[in-house]
XYZ file of N, CA, C and O in Angstrom:
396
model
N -63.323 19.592 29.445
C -63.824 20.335 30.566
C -64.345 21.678 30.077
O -63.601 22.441 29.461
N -65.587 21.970 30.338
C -66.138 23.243 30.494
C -65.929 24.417 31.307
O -66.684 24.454 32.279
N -65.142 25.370 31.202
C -65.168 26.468 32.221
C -66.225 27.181 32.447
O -67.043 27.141 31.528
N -66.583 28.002 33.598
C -67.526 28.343 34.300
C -67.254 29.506 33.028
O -67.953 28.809 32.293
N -67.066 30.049 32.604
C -66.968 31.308 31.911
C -67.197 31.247 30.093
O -67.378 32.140 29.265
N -67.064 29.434 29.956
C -66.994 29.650 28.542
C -68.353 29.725 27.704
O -69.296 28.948 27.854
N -68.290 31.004 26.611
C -69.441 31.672 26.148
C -69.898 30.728 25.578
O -71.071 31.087 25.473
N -69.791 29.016 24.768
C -70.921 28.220 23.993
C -70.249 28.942 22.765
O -69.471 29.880 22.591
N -71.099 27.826 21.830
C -70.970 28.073 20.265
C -72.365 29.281 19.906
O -73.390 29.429 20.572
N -72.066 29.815 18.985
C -73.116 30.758 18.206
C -73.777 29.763 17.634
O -73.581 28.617 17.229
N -74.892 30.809 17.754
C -76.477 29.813 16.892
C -76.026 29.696 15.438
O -76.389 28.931 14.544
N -75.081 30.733 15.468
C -74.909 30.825 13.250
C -74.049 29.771 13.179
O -73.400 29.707 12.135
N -73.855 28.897 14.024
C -73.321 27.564 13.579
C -74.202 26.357 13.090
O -73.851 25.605 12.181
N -75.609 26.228 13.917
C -76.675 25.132 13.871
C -77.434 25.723 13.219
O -77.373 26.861 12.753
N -78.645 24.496 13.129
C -80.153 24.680 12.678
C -80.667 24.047 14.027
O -80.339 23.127 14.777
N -81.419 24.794 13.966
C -82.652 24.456 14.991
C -84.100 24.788 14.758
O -84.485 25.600 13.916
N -84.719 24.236 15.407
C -86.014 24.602 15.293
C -86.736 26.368 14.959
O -86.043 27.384 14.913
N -87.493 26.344 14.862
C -87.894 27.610 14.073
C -88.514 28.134 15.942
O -88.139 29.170 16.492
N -89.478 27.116 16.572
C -90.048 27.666 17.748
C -88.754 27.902 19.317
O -88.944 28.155 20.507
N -87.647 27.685 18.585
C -86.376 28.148 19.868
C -85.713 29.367 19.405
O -84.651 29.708 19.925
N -86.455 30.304 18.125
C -85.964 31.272 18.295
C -86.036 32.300 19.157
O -87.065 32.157 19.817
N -85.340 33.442 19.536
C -85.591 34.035 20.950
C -85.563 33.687 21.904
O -85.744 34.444 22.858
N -85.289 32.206 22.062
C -85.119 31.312 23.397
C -83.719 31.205 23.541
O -83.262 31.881 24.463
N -82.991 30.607 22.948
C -82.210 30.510 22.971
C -80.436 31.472 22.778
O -80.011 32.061 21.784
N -80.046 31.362 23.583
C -78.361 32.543 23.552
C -77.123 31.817 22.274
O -76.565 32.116 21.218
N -77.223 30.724 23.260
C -75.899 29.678 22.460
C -76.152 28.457 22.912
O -76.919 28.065 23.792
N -74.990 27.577 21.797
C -75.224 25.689 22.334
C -73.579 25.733 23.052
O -72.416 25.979 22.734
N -74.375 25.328 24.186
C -73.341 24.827 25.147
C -72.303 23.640 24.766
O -71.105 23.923 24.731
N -72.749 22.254 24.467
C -72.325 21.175 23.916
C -72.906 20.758 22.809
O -73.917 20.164 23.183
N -72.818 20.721 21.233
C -72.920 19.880 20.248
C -73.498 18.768 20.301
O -72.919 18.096 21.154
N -74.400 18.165 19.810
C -75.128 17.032 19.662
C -73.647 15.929 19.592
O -73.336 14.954 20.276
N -72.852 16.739 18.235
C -72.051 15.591 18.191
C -70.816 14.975 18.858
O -70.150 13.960 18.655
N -70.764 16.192 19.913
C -69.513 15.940 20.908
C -70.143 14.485 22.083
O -69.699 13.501 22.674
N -71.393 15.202 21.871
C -72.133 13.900 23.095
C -72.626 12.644 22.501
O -72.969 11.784 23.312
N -72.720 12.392 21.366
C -72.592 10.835 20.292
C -71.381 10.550 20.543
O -71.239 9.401 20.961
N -69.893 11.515 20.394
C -68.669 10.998 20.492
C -68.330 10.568 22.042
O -67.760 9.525 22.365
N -68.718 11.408 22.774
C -68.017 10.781 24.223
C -69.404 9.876 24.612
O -69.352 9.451 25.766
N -70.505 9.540 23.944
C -71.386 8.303 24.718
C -70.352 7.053 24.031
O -70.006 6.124 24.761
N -69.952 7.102 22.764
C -69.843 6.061 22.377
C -68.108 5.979 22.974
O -67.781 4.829 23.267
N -67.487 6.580 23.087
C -66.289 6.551 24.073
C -66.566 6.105 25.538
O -65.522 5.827 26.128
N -67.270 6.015 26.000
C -67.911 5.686 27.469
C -68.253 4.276 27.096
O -67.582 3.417 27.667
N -69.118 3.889 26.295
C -69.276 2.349 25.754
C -67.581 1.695 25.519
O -67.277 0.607 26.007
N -66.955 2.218 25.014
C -65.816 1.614 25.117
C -65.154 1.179 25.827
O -64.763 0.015 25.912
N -64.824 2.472 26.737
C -64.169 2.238 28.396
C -65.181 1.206 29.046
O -64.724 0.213 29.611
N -65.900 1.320 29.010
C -66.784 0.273 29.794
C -66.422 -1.454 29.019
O -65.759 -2.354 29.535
N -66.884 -1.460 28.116
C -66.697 -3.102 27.423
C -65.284 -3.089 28.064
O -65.269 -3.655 29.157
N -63.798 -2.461 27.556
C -63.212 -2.584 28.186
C -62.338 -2.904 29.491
O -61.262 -3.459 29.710
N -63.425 -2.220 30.317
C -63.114 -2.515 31.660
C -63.856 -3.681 32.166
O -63.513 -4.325 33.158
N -64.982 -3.943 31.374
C -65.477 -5.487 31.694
C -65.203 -6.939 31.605
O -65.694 -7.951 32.106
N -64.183 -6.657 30.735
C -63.466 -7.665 30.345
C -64.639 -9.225 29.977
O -65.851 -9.021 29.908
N -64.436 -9.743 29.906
C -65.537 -11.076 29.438
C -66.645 -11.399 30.158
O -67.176 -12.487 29.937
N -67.144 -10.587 31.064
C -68.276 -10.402 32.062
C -69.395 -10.080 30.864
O -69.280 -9.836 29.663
N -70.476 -10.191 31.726
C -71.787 -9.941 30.753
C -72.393 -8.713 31.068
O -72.169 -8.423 32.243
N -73.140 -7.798 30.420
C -73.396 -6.212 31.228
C -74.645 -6.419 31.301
O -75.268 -7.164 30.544
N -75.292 -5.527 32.572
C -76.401 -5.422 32.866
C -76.581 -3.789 33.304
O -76.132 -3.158 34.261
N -77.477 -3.385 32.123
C -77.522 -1.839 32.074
C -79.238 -1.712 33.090
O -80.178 -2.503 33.020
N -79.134 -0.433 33.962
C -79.712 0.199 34.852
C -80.305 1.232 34.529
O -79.691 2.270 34.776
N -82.005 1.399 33.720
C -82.144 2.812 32.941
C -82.528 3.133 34.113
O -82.830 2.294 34.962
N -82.572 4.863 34.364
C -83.290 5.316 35.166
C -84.199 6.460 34.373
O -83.817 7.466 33.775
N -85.682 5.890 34.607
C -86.631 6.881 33.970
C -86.802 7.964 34.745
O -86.789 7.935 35.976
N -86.953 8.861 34.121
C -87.563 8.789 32.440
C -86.733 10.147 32.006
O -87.013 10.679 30.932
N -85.832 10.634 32.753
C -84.833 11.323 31.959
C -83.639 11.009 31.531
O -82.827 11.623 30.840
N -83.629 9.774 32.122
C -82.475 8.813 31.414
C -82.291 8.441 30.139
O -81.209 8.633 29.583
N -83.724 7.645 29.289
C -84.661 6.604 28.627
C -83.097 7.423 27.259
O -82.108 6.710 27.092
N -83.144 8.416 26.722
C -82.456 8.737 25.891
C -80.402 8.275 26.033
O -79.754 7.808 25.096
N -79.948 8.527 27.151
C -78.591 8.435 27.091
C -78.609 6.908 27.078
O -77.917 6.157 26.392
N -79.472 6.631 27.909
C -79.204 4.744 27.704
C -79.761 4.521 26.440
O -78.830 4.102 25.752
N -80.876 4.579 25.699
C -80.527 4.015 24.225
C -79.484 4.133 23.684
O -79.015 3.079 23.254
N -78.765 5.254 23.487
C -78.100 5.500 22.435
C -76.830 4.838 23.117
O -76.012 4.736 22.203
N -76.287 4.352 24.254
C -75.118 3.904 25.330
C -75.308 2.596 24.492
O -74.607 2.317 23.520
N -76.724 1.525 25.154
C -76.836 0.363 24.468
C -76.714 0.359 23.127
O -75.941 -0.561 22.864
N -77.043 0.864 22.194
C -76.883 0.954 20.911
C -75.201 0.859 20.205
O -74.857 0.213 19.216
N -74.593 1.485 20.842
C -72.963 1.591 21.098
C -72.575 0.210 21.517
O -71.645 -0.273 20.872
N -73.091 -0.522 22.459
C -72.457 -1.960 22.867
C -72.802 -2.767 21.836
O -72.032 -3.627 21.407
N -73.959 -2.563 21.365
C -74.314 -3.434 20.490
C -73.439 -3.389 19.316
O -72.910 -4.403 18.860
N -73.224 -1.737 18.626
C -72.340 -1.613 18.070
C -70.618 -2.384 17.907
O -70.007 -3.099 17.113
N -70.434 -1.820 18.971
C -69.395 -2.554 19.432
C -68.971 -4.174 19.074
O -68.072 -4.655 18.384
N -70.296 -4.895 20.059
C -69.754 -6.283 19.939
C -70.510 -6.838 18.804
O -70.851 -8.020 18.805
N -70.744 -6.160 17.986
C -70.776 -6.606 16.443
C -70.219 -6.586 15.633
O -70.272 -7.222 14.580
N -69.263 -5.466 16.175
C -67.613 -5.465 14.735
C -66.298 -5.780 15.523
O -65.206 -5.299 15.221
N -66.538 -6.716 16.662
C -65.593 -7.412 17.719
C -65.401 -8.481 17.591
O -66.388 -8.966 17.037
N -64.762 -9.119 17.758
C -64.249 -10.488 17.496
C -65.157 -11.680 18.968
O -65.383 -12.888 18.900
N -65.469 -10.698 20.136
C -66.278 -11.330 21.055
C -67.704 -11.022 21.158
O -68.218 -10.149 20.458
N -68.325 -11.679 21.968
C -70.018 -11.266 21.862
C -70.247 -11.123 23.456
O -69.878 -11.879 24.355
N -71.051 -9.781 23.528
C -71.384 -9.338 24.711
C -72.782 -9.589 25.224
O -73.705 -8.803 25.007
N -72.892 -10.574 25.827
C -74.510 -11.049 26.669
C -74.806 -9.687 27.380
O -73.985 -9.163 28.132
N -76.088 -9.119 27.081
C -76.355 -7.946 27.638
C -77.934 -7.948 27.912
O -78.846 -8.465 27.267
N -77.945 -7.010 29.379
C -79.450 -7.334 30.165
C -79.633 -5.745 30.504
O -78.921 -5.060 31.239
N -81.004 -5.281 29.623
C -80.916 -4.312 29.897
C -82.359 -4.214 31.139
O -83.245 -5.064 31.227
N -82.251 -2.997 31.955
C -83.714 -3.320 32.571
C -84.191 -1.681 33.352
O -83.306 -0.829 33.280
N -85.204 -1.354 33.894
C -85.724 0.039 34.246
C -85.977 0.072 35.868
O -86.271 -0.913 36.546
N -85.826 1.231 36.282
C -86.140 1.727 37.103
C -86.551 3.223 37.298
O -85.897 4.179 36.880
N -87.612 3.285 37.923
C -88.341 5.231 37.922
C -87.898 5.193 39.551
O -88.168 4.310 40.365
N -87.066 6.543 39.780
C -86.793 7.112 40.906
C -87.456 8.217 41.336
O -87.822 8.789 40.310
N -87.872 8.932 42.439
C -88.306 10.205 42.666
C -87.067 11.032 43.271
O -86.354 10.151 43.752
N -86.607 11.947 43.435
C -86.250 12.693 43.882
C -86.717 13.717 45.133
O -85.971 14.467 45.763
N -87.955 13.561 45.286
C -88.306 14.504 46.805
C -89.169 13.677 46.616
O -89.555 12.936 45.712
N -89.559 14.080 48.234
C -90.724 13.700 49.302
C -91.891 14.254 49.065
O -91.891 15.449 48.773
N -93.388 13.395 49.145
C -94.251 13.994 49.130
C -95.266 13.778 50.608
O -96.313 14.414 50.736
C-alpha cells in the first residue's frame, strides 16, 4: 500500500531517459515491483481457476501493455506446470465519455 504522503524513490536510483529530465520529481513504483505483482496476479488467478480454461479481456488501448505482459506470465506459468492452460485471449476498445 501506498500512502497519500509517501515521497517515491529518488531519480539517483534509475536511468531514464535523457528527454524526462526536468520532468520528472521521483518514481513512484519501480518497473520491477510491477513485473513482480503482475506475475503474482497470474498466479492467484491460475490458482483460483482451478482446471477451467481462461479467457483474457484486453481493453484498448491503455490496457494492450498490462495484458501482454499478464498473458505472458500464464504462459509462463503453464509451461513449468505439470498442467496445460487452454487460453483465449481477445480485445475490446471502450470510450469513456459522451460525444
Amino acid at each position: 500500500q501506498i500512502s497519500d504522503n509517501w515521497p517515491g524513490y529518488s531519480l539517483d536510483l534509475f536511468t531514464y531517459p535523457q528527454h524526462y529530465y526536468g520532468d520528472l520529481e521521483y518514481v513512484l513504483i519501480p518497473h520491477g515491483i510491477i513485473v513482480d505483482r503482475t506475475e503474482r496476479l497470474a498466479k492467484d488467478i491460475m490458482q483460483d481457476i482451478g482446471d477451467n480454461d481462461i479467457v483474457v479481456l484486453c481493453v484498448l488501448k491503455g490496457g494492450y501493455k498490462f495484458c501482454a505482459d499478464l498473458v505472458e506470465h500464464f504462459k509462463n506459468l503453464s509451461r513449468n506446470s505439470e498442467r496445460f492452460i487452454s487460453m483465449k485471449v481477445d480485445f475490446v476498445r471502450l470510450k469513456s465519455y459522451h460525444v
